[in-house]
Structure formats: C-alpha cells, structure tokens
XYZ file of N, CA, C and O in Angstrom:
720
model
N 10.736 -3.484 22.198
C 10.960 -2.080 21.998
C 12.295 -1.738 22.553
O 12.881 -2.308 23.328
N 12.785 -0.561 21.989
C 14.149 -0.074 22.343
C 13.926 0.493 23.819
O 12.966 0.687 24.382
N 15.171 0.851 24.300
C 15.128 1.452 25.677
C 14.320 2.669 25.815
O 13.970 3.133 26.900
N 14.288 3.465 24.798
C 13.448 4.729 24.950
C 12.092 4.553 24.500
O 11.746 3.983 23.482
N 11.086 5.081 25.243
C 9.778 4.855 24.986
C 9.134 6.027 24.107
O 9.446 7.194 24.677
N 8.480 5.693 23.093
C 8.016 6.737 22.267
C 6.680 7.327 22.875
O 5.960 6.607 23.482
N 6.551 8.605 22.707
C 5.370 9.244 23.271
C 4.301 9.369 22.124
O 4.588 9.612 21.086
N 3.093 8.977 22.526
C 1.976 8.902 21.569
C 1.659 10.307 21.012
O 1.935 11.372 21.809
N 1.114 10.388 19.908
C 0.737 11.712 19.240
C -0.425 12.198 20.061
O -1.461 11.426 20.205
N -0.348 13.419 20.533
C -1.526 14.008 21.243
C -2.895 14.005 20.219
O -2.687 14.309 19.174
N -3.926 13.648 20.876
C -5.126 13.545 19.982
C -5.513 14.831 19.380
O -5.990 14.902 18.260
N -5.348 15.898 20.132
C -5.686 17.261 19.501
C -4.865 17.498 18.229
O -5.337 18.012 17.210
N -3.557 17.188 18.313
C -2.783 17.313 17.079
C -3.225 16.422 15.920
O -3.354 16.747 14.795
N -3.506 15.119 16.294
C -4.000 14.173 15.273
C -5.223 14.736 14.678
O -5.454 14.647 13.448
N -6.176 15.172 15.518
C -7.467 15.736 14.907
C -7.126 16.889 13.927
O -7.803 17.078 12.914
N -6.266 17.771 14.424
C -5.920 18.883 13.469
C -5.340 18.447 12.159
O -5.668 18.951 11.057
N -4.436 17.461 12.238
C -3.835 16.874 10.982
C -4.886 16.281 10.095
O -4.895 16.459 8.868
N -5.804 15.436 10.615
C -6.808 14.824 9.979
C -7.753 15.918 9.300
O -8.098 15.799 8.179
N -8.134 16.889 10.045
C -8.998 17.938 9.542
C -8.290 18.719 8.361
O -8.984 19.047 7.425
N -7.049 19.085 8.552
C -6.304 19.803 7.537
C -6.244 18.996 6.269
O -6.527 19.520 5.230
N -5.894 17.730 6.324
C -5.832 16.994 5.185
C -7.115 16.631 4.498
O -7.363 16.687 3.249
N -8.234 16.486 5.273
C -9.602 16.261 4.783
C -10.004 17.491 4.075
O -10.594 17.494 2.977
N -9.653 18.714 4.616
C -9.997 20.007 3.933
C -9.236 20.134 2.595
O -9.760 20.512 1.600
N -8.073 19.698 2.598
C -7.170 19.746 1.356
C -7.828 18.900 0.409
O -7.946 19.315 -0.889
N -8.280 17.651 0.689
C -8.892 16.808 -0.202
C -10.265 17.322 -0.708
O -10.619 17.314 -1.917
N -11.028 17.743 0.231
C -12.421 18.295 -0.045
C -12.373 19.582 -0.902
O -13.303 19.798 -1.732
N -11.299 20.334 -0.771
C -11.229 21.584 -1.385
C -11.252 21.372 -2.953
O -11.765 22.186 -3.740
N -10.695 20.265 -3.329
C -10.562 19.961 -4.812
C -11.433 18.877 -5.187
O -11.214 18.135 -6.193
N -12.542 18.685 -4.452
C -13.466 17.451 -4.744
C -14.017 17.664 -6.099
O -14.375 18.596 -6.655
N -13.958 16.397 -6.821
C -14.421 16.306 -8.135
C -14.876 14.782 -8.315
O -14.618 14.029 -7.498
N -15.596 14.561 -9.362
C -15.994 13.261 -9.583
C -15.726 12.864 -11.049
O -16.111 13.658 -12.008
N -15.012 11.854 -11.342
C -14.673 11.420 -12.712
C -15.895 10.827 -13.444
O -16.889 10.307 -12.772
N -15.875 10.918 -14.721
C -16.986 10.447 -15.599
C -17.188 8.952 -15.329
O -18.399 8.520 -15.256
N -16.102 8.182 -15.142
C -16.245 6.729 -14.869
C -17.172 6.367 -13.645
O -17.801 5.370 -13.637
N -17.036 7.321 -12.611
C -17.885 6.910 -11.518
C -19.335 7.070 -11.701
O -20.214 6.453 -11.098
N -19.793 7.909 -12.809
C -21.107 7.990 -13.071
C -21.690 6.740 -13.883
O -22.845 6.485 -13.843
N -20.794 5.955 -14.444
C -21.171 4.689 -14.951
C -21.617 3.832 -13.827
O -22.731 3.172 -13.912
N -20.838 3.845 -12.738
C -21.306 2.945 -11.542
C -22.538 3.577 -10.951
O -23.427 2.859 -10.420
N -22.634 4.889 -10.955
C -23.835 5.568 -10.384
C -25.208 5.121 -10.990
O -26.183 5.005 -10.440
N -25.062 4.813 -12.320
C -26.339 4.333 -13.056
C -26.689 3.014 -12.430
O -27.892 2.747 -12.258
N -25.714 2.199 -12.244
C -25.984 0.820 -11.600
C -26.469 1.006 -10.229
O -27.384 0.309 -9.792
N -25.933 2.011 -9.468
C -26.433 2.281 -8.098
C -27.863 2.677 -8.193
O -28.714 2.249 -7.269
N -28.196 3.548 -9.044
C -29.556 4.060 -9.069
C -30.488 2.937 -9.335
O -31.585 2.808 -8.732
N -30.184 2.039 -10.274
C -31.066 0.980 -10.628
C -31.191 -0.006 -9.345
O -32.273 -0.498 -9.073
N -30.098 -0.247 -8.609
C -29.998 -1.043 -7.517
C -30.872 -0.477 -6.461
O -31.732 -1.216 -5.820
N -30.724 0.753 -6.124
C -31.483 1.407 -5.080
C -32.989 1.463 -5.363
O -33.890 1.388 -4.436
N -33.342 1.532 -6.628
C -34.755 1.602 -7.104
C -35.347 0.217 -7.231
O -36.433 0.173 -7.803
N -34.569 -0.796 -6.982
C -35.152 -2.148 -6.982
C -35.024 -2.961 -8.328
O -35.640 -3.913 -8.465
N -34.111 -2.510 -9.172
C -34.045 -3.100 -10.478
C -32.822 -4.031 -10.530
O -32.491 -4.576 -11.617
N -32.022 -4.111 -9.447
C -30.813 -4.932 -9.446
C -29.639 -4.245 -9.810
O -29.652 -3.053 -10.193
N -28.488 -4.959 -9.782
C -27.207 -4.359 -10.174
C -27.006 -4.524 -11.631
O -26.208 -5.295 -12.161
N -27.822 -3.690 -12.369
C -27.749 -3.810 -13.896
C -27.511 -2.314 -14.483
O -27.787 -1.447 -13.775
N -27.072 -2.315 -15.720
C -26.920 -1.145 -16.475
C -28.271 -0.708 -17.103
O -28.697 0.509 -16.899
N -28.991 -1.663 -17.656
C -30.320 -1.374 -18.143
C -31.247 -2.441 -17.658
O -30.800 -3.533 -17.377
N -32.434 -2.050 -17.381
C -33.492 -3.006 -16.931
C -33.489 -4.210 -17.902
O -33.675 -4.020 -19.101
N -33.408 -5.380 -17.295
C -33.670 -6.578 -18.113
C -32.378 -7.162 -18.773
O -32.435 -8.275 -19.374
N -31.260 -6.410 -18.639
C -30.090 -6.868 -19.226
C -28.974 -6.958 -18.108
O -28.710 -6.003 -17.427
N -28.383 -8.185 -18.011
C -27.470 -8.443 -16.969
C -26.040 -8.090 -17.419
O -25.371 -8.985 -17.989
N -25.697 -6.828 -17.390
C -24.412 -6.439 -17.722
C -23.684 -5.705 -16.508
O -24.254 -4.847 -15.923
N -22.573 -6.272 -16.117
C -21.861 -5.653 -14.975
C -21.023 -4.512 -15.373
O -20.103 -4.702 -16.177
N -21.364 -3.325 -14.950
C -20.638 -2.161 -15.315
C -19.748 -1.653 -14.137
O -19.333 -0.535 -14.311
N -19.436 -2.465 -13.189
C -18.685 -1.914 -12.133
C -17.541 -3.075 -11.741
O -17.731 -4.227 -12.128
N -16.334 -2.598 -11.221
C -15.394 -3.500 -10.912
C -14.983 -3.470 -9.382
O -13.988 -3.980 -8.963
N -15.905 -2.793 -8.664
C -15.664 -2.560 -7.253
C -16.893 -2.817 -6.392
O -17.492 -1.815 -5.954
N -17.364 -4.124 -6.207
C -18.518 -4.276 -5.442
C -18.663 -3.704 -4.104
O -19.715 -3.221 -3.737
N -17.633 -3.640 -3.353
C -17.719 -3.116 -2.022
C -17.875 -1.522 -2.122
O -18.796 -1.072 -1.349
N -17.232 -0.901 -2.898
C -17.451 0.604 -3.121
C -18.826 0.755 -3.623
O -19.498 1.774 -3.159
N -19.320 0.019 -4.542
C -20.619 0.114 -5.136
C -21.677 0.058 -3.912
O -22.667 0.797 -3.935
N -21.519 -0.849 -3.014
C -22.423 -1.010 -1.902
C -22.366 0.117 -0.861
O -23.412 0.687 -0.388
N -21.198 0.641 -0.652
C -20.985 1.949 0.193
C -21.718 3.025 -0.534
O -22.476 3.725 0.155
N -21.508 3.287 -1.773
C -22.122 4.388 -2.391
C -23.631 4.243 -2.513
O -24.422 5.226 -2.339
N -24.043 2.951 -2.645
C -25.468 2.652 -2.721
C -26.271 3.086 -1.405
O -27.362 3.591 -1.459
N -25.570 2.818 -0.305
C -26.105 3.097 1.004
C -26.333 4.655 1.108
O -27.330 5.159 1.585
N -25.269 5.438 0.725
C -25.411 6.787 0.815
C -26.455 7.336 -0.224
O -27.115 8.312 0.086
N -26.395 6.807 -1.444
C -27.423 7.182 -2.409
C -28.826 6.963 -2.042
O -29.679 7.719 -2.280
N -29.142 5.869 -1.363
C -30.448 5.494 -0.907
C -30.931 6.561 0.040
O -32.212 6.822 0.113
N -30.138 7.181 0.792
C -30.601 8.271 1.789
C -30.509 9.646 1.171
O -31.420 10.373 1.333
N -29.445 9.935 0.418
C -29.226 11.361 -0.075
C -29.927 11.615 -1.429
O -30.408 12.680 -1.642
N -29.855 10.602 -2.394
C -30.482 10.764 -3.719
C -29.843 11.884 -4.597
O -30.415 12.343 -5.489
N -28.602 12.273 -4.282
C -27.847 13.194 -5.101
C -26.536 12.508 -5.470
O -25.641 12.219 -4.498
N -26.281 12.135 -6.782
C -25.133 11.378 -7.118
C -23.690 11.995 -6.642
O -23.016 11.286 -6.138
N -23.561 13.262 -6.824
C -22.352 13.855 -6.491
C -22.065 13.761 -5.067
O -20.947 13.298 -4.629
N -23.008 14.119 -4.204
C -22.890 13.984 -2.779
C -22.744 12.534 -2.358
O -21.917 12.258 -1.412
N -23.449 11.658 -2.906
C -23.355 10.237 -2.577
C -21.986 9.668 -2.972
O -21.501 8.598 -2.319
N -21.285 10.296 -3.790
C -19.885 9.837 -4.182
C -18.854 10.561 -3.309
O -17.924 9.881 -2.858
N -19.055 11.819 -3.073
C -18.019 12.592 -2.448
C -18.055 12.412 -0.910
O -16.956 12.289 -0.278
N -19.293 12.338 -0.323
C -19.308 12.213 1.162
C -18.646 10.997 1.730
O -17.803 11.121 2.574
N -18.924 9.759 1.219
C -18.163 8.607 1.767
C -16.772 8.716 1.473
O -15.885 8.175 2.252
N -16.410 9.246 0.268
C -14.970 9.495 -0.006
C -14.211 10.195 1.079
O -13.238 9.894 1.515
N -14.835 11.399 1.477
C -14.231 12.199 2.491
C -14.191 11.515 3.770
O -13.238 11.549 4.564
N -15.279 10.836 4.235
C -15.274 10.097 5.476
C -14.259 9.040 5.494
O -13.604 8.912 6.528
N -14.165 8.307 4.439
C -13.152 7.173 4.485
C -11.789 7.663 4.321
O -10.917 7.206 4.980
N -11.580 8.754 3.614
C -10.219 9.428 3.607
C -9.782 9.879 4.989
O -8.727 9.631 5.423
N -10.748 10.597 5.688
C -10.518 11.146 6.965
C -10.244 10.003 7.945
O -9.233 9.954 8.719
N -10.973 8.805 7.810
C -10.643 7.666 8.723
C -9.322 7.078 8.470
O -8.575 6.662 9.380
N -8.874 6.984 7.127
C -7.641 6.475 6.871
C -6.527 7.284 7.358
O -5.508 6.870 7.997
N -6.605 8.636 7.254
C -5.675 9.529 7.706
C -5.603 9.482 9.218
O -4.509 9.512 9.854
N -6.728 9.412 9.873
C -6.783 9.340 11.302
C -5.991 7.992 11.770
O -5.193 8.016 12.815
N -6.200 7.002 11.114
C -5.636 5.645 11.341
C -4.063 5.763 11.279
O -3.250 5.284 12.048
N -3.576 6.626 10.372
C -2.153 6.813 10.215
C -1.605 7.692 11.256
O -0.612 7.439 11.948
N -2.237 8.847 11.345
C -1.707 9.946 12.247
C -1.827 9.587 13.756
O -1.023 9.963 14.577
N -2.942 8.808 14.107
C -3.081 8.591 15.537
C -2.818 7.003 15.930
O -2.555 6.748 17.098
N -2.914 6.155 14.901
C -2.777 4.774 15.210
C -1.309 4.276 14.773
O -0.729 3.666 15.626
N -0.936 4.635 13.679
C 0.295 4.038 13.101
C 1.457 4.933 13.572
O 2.473 4.382 14.040
N 1.306 6.240 13.406
C 2.426 7.097 13.898
C 2.642 7.116 15.381
O 1.599 7.255 16.179
N 3.799 6.929 15.842
C 4.060 6.689 17.268
C 4.642 8.026 17.882
O 4.702 8.079 19.110
N 5.025 8.879 17.035
C 5.647 10.086 17.506
C 5.013 11.330 16.708
O 4.490 11.132 15.637
N 5.193 12.503 17.172
C 4.775 13.731 16.509
C 5.444 13.804 15.074
O 4.941 14.170 14.189
N 6.730 13.622 15.226
C 7.555 13.600 13.972
C 6.952 12.697 12.841
O 6.873 13.048 11.751
N 6.702 11.472 13.321
C 6.079 10.504 12.320
C 4.851 11.035 11.785
O 4.515 10.834 10.595
N 3.908 11.379 12.718
C 2.621 12.000 12.223
C 2.691 13.102 11.276
O 2.041 13.203 10.339
N 3.731 14.085 11.656
C 3.888 15.143 10.734
C 4.379 14.784 9.421
O 3.981 15.188 8.402
N 5.362 13.810 9.411
C 5.968 13.314 8.158
C 4.867 12.616 7.431
O 4.724 12.846 6.174
N 3.992 11.815 7.984
C 2.950 11.163 7.289
C 1.943 12.132 6.664
O 1.525 12.042 5.531
N 1.640 13.250 7.467
C 0.756 14.213 6.928
C 1.409 14.995 5.724
O 0.674 15.132 4.640
N 2.693 15.330 5.829
C 3.394 15.955 4.694
C 3.406 15.115 3.477
O 3.115 15.568 2.280
N 3.621 13.855 3.652
C 3.729 12.932 2.541
C 2.444 12.793 1.789
O 2.322 12.798 0.574
N 1.337 12.637 2.576
C 0.004 12.507 2.002
C -0.441 13.767 1.413
O -1.057 13.732 0.342
N -0.185 14.950 2.080
C -0.626 16.211 1.564
C 0.106 16.460 0.249
O -0.398 17.144 -0.688
N 1.354 16.045 0.032
C 2.193 16.253 -1.170
C 1.774 15.258 -2.291
O 2.238 15.483 -3.401
N 1.095 14.230 -1.941
C 0.739 13.228 -2.947
C -0.442 13.660 -3.749
O -1.559 13.694 -3.312
N -0.196 14.025 -5.051
C -1.185 14.436 -5.886
C -2.181 13.216 -6.097
O -3.419 13.576 -6.163
N -1.822 12.092 -6.214
C -2.629 10.908 -6.378
C -3.612 10.815 -5.174
O -4.773 10.587 -5.328
N -3.030 10.939 -3.951
C -3.936 10.803 -2.817
C -4.908 11.954 -2.656
O -6.066 11.732 -2.466
N -4.494 13.185 -2.896
C -5.358 14.357 -2.773
C -6.345 14.382 -3.937
O -7.624 14.468 -3.590
N -5.981 14.181 -5.202
C -6.861 14.237 -6.304
C -7.872 13.060 -6.316
O -9.116 13.285 -6.574
N -7.393 11.876 -5.990
C -8.326 10.666 -6.088
C -9.043 10.344 -4.839
O -9.793 9.411 -4.751
N -8.804 11.256 -3.826
C -9.578 11.070 -2.488
C -11.037 11.253 -2.764
O -11.820 10.829 -1.866
N -11.453 12.164 -3.789
C -12.866 12.332 -3.950
C -13.218 12.044 -5.444
O -14.129 12.722 -5.943
N -12.569 11.317 -6.115
C -12.828 11.132 -7.612
C -14.063 10.304 -7.880
O -14.521 10.309 -8.972
N -14.690 9.759 -6.826
C -15.882 8.937 -7.100
C -15.431 7.468 -7.308
O -16.379 6.629 -7.446
N -14.153 7.262 -7.347
C -13.670 5.860 -7.495
C -13.356 5.226 -6.121
O -13.563 5.980 -5.217
N -12.995 4.031 -6.195
C -12.815 3.313 -4.843
C -11.641 3.646 -4.074
O -11.282 2.930 -3.039
N -10.685 4.542 -4.467
C -9.520 4.821 -3.717
C -9.660 5.077 -2.271
O -8.891 4.418 -1.470
N -10.644 5.742 -1.821
C -10.744 5.978 -0.316
C -10.981 4.681 0.434
O -10.475 4.393 1.510
N -11.683 3.744 -0.272
C -11.981 2.434 0.423
C -10.653 1.646 0.532
O -10.416 0.948 1.459
N -9.806 1.708 -0.556
C -8.513 1.103 -0.616
C -7.558 1.668 0.509
O -6.943 0.939 1.194
N -7.646 3.070 0.579
C -6.818 3.718 1.606
C -7.151 3.151 2.966
O -6.282 2.950 3.852
N -8.439 3.073 3.266
C -8.864 2.609 4.561
C -8.547 1.082 4.699
O -8.195 0.704 5.792
N -8.525 0.369 3.658
C -8.243 -1.006 3.705
C -6.841 -1.365 4.013
O -6.476 -2.406 4.570
N -5.922 -0.464 3.688
C -4.540 -0.597 3.987
C -4.216 -0.431 5.580
O -3.306 -0.964 6.021
N -5.092 0.360 6.223
C -4.791 0.648 7.575
C -5.045 -0.573 8.539
O -4.263 -0.753 9.385
N -6.078 -1.306 8.351
C -6.329 -2.447 9.301
C -5.199 -3.378 9.405
O -4.851 -3.979 10.504
N -4.373 -3.612 8.289
C -3.246 -4.506 8.349
C -2.193 -4.004 9.343
O -1.525 -4.774 9.893
N -2.170 -2.652 9.586
C -1.250 -2.148 10.561
C -1.746 -2.172 12.072
O -0.996 -2.370 12.889
N -3.012 -2.069 12.137
C -3.682 -2.065 13.527
C -3.385 -3.456 14.140
O -3.166 -3.575 15.376
N -3.369 -4.519 13.381
C -3.211 -5.861 13.858
C -1.873 -5.976 14.651
O -1.720 -6.699 15.507
N -0.912 -5.241 14.112
C 0.421 -5.306 14.788
C 0.351 -4.905 16.245
O 0.980 -5.580 17.100
N -0.504 -3.975 16.683
C -0.703 -3.600 18.050
C 0.293 -2.768 18.668
O 1.232 -2.329 18.065
N 0.029 -2.373 19.945
C 0.791 -1.383 20.748
C 2.301 -1.950 20.932
O 3.127 -1.129 21.035
N 2.431 -3.186 21.254
C 3.726 -3.600 21.686
C 4.605 -4.191 20.603
O 5.450 -4.933 20.831
N 4.362 -3.680 19.364
C 5.198 -4.070 18.243
C 6.597 -3.528 18.430
O 6.788 -2.608 19.137
N 7.604 -4.219 17.771
C 8.888 -3.731 17.748
C 9.019 -2.379 17.054
O 8.385 -2.209 16.025
N 9.825 -1.589 17.651
C 9.785 -0.180 17.122
C 10.437 -0.115 15.708
O 9.989 0.605 14.830
N 11.532 -0.804 15.490
C 12.310 -0.702 14.216
C 11.379 -1.105 12.960
O 11.132 -0.270 12.123
N 10.850 -2.365 13.130
C 10.025 -2.725 11.946
C 8.842 -1.980 11.780
O 8.289 -1.757 10.650
N 8.172 -1.548 12.905
C 7.018 -0.681 12.800
C 7.351 0.724 11.998
O 6.504 1.018 11.283
N 8.475 1.276 12.274
C 8.831 2.429 11.608
C 8.907 2.177 10.149
O 8.466 2.909 9.235
N 9.576 1.111 9.815
C 9.714 0.750 8.330
C 8.339 0.491 7.725
O 8.110 0.942 6.551
N 7.529 -0.175 8.422
C 6.095 -0.358 7.877
C 5.398 0.902 7.719
O 4.721 1.022 6.665
N 5.576 1.793 8.641
C 4.840 3.079 8.466
C 5.339 3.751 7.148
O 4.501 4.191 6.393
N 6.499 3.927 6.934
C 7.048 4.535 5.652
C 6.592 3.800 4.390
O 6.226 4.453 3.514
N 6.636 2.561 4.487
C 6.122 1.703 3.227
C 4.631 1.965 3.056
O 4.168 2.147 1.943
N 3.852 1.923 4.167
C 2.396 2.075 4.115
C 1.987 3.476 3.535
O 1.193 3.607 2.775
N 2.733 4.529 4.043
C 2.525 5.834 3.544
C 2.836 5.963 2.062
O 2.009 6.494 1.273
N 3.832 5.292 1.628
C 4.235 5.235 0.182
C 2.890 4.563 -0.539
O 2.577 4.999 -1.695
N 2.405 3.519 0.088
C 1.279 2.774 -0.633
C 0.097 3.790 -0.847
O -0.645 3.834 -1.875
N -0.164 4.670 0.137
C -1.183 5.629 0.009
C -1.001 6.606 -1.227
O -1.884 6.852 -1.905
N 0.205 6.942 -1.377
C 0.414 7.838 -2.521
C 0.510 7.201 -3.827
O 0.243 7.827 -4.916
N 0.632 5.848 -3.883
C 0.755 5.193 -5.224
C -0.561 4.667 -5.775
O -0.742 4.310 -6.838
N -1.494 4.577 -4.862
C -2.821 3.984 -5.171
C -3.487 4.951 -6.228
O -3.739 6.186 -5.914
N -3.683 4.525 -7.369
C -4.242 5.399 -8.445
C -4.868 4.444 -9.606
O -4.252 3.549 -10.012
N -6.141 4.774 -9.876
C -6.847 3.879 -10.762
C -6.761 4.391 -12.236
O -6.561 3.510 -13.150
N -6.821 5.579 -12.427
C -6.874 6.138 -13.790
C -5.854 7.303 -13.972
O -5.757 8.036 -13.040
N -5.339 7.453 -15.156
C -4.586 8.647 -15.373
C -5.398 9.468 -16.357
O -5.721 8.972 -17.483
N -5.837 10.520 -15.891
C -6.562 11.496 -16.694
C -5.654 12.273 -17.585
O -4.655 12.867 -17.130
N -5.882 12.226 -18.880
C -5.103 12.931 -19.835
C -5.696 14.395 -19.970
O -6.914 14.571 -20.068
N -4.884 15.404 -20.114
C -5.216 16.749 -20.423
C -5.467 16.802 -21.827
O -4.711 16.489 -22.702
N -6.619 17.280 -22.207
C -7.071 17.328 -23.628
C -6.395 18.510 -24.450
O -6.365 18.453 -25.674
N -5.847 19.435 -23.674
C -5.181 20.555 -24.449
C -3.797 20.265 -24.889
O -3.208 19.356 -24.701
C-alpha cells in the first residue's frame, strides 16, 4: 500500500447507497416474457414433474441452471411467479451493490462513484429485475474481488474497481426493441 492509508467507507453510508440503488431498481421492476418460459419449467420442477417444458417431454427451455434453482426455491415458498422472479433479483442486486460499496470501494469517493455509475447504467437498473439471470451474474462478479483481500495493493485495486463497475453496466442478455 502507499504511504497514505485509505479510510473505509462508513457502514451507514454504504447502507444508504445500497438502499437507494435497490429502490431505484425496484421502482422500475418488470419481468420479461422470456423469464416466463423458465417459470413454466420452474412450476413443473416445483410440482415434481422435473425440469421439463411439458410433462413427458425432455426439452430444456432454460440456459441458466443456477438462476433456475434460485427462482425455484423462491417459487416453492411464494407460489407467485412475478414475486418469485423479482424478490431474488432485488436481494442479489442489493448484495452485489453492498459488495461494491462496502467491500470493494476503499474510500467514500470510490463508493459514491460506484453508486453513480451503477445508477446511471440503464442496463444495470433495467435488467436488475427483468426475471433473467443478470442479478446472479452481478453477484458472481463480486467474489473475485473479495479474494484480493484487505492488504491488496492500492493502485491495482483501484483499477480493478473501475473495470469491475464497468462490467456491471455491460452485463445484458437481451435488447428489447420498441414496437412503435
């Protein structure tokens, strides 16, 4: 580390940043039609018919087994497709943002910059609750940074933070065309 020691982001500020960004994502919560294709498979799975589209036919209609299992766990308890898709999306998005603002960001400036970049990313905000696997991907990007640890070199860590934040904004599965 350099001669000057960075001050950690106060937990209260980090919590406020996470809450504000989670609210921003939740405010525009929506679910894409593609996610309901997976929901049919989830319903069959939860009701004991296996990971199938139709009973008796082995057709894989999902491309994201980890996300399918997460949604299945929520659907098994809630039994409401929209809520079973949006609730884990919000929780995972909040966890990913918390990882960035309190774990990866080493100063208040970095945490604020991370918040601003994520809040300004239409891909991050819109697809945070699309019913697709983006929130799971966002959370999956964070553990690679946690491994670096507290005593990491300050210079490369700063560069990694900026690259990782850009990754958050670029993750996008589908481009929805406006019909008008």
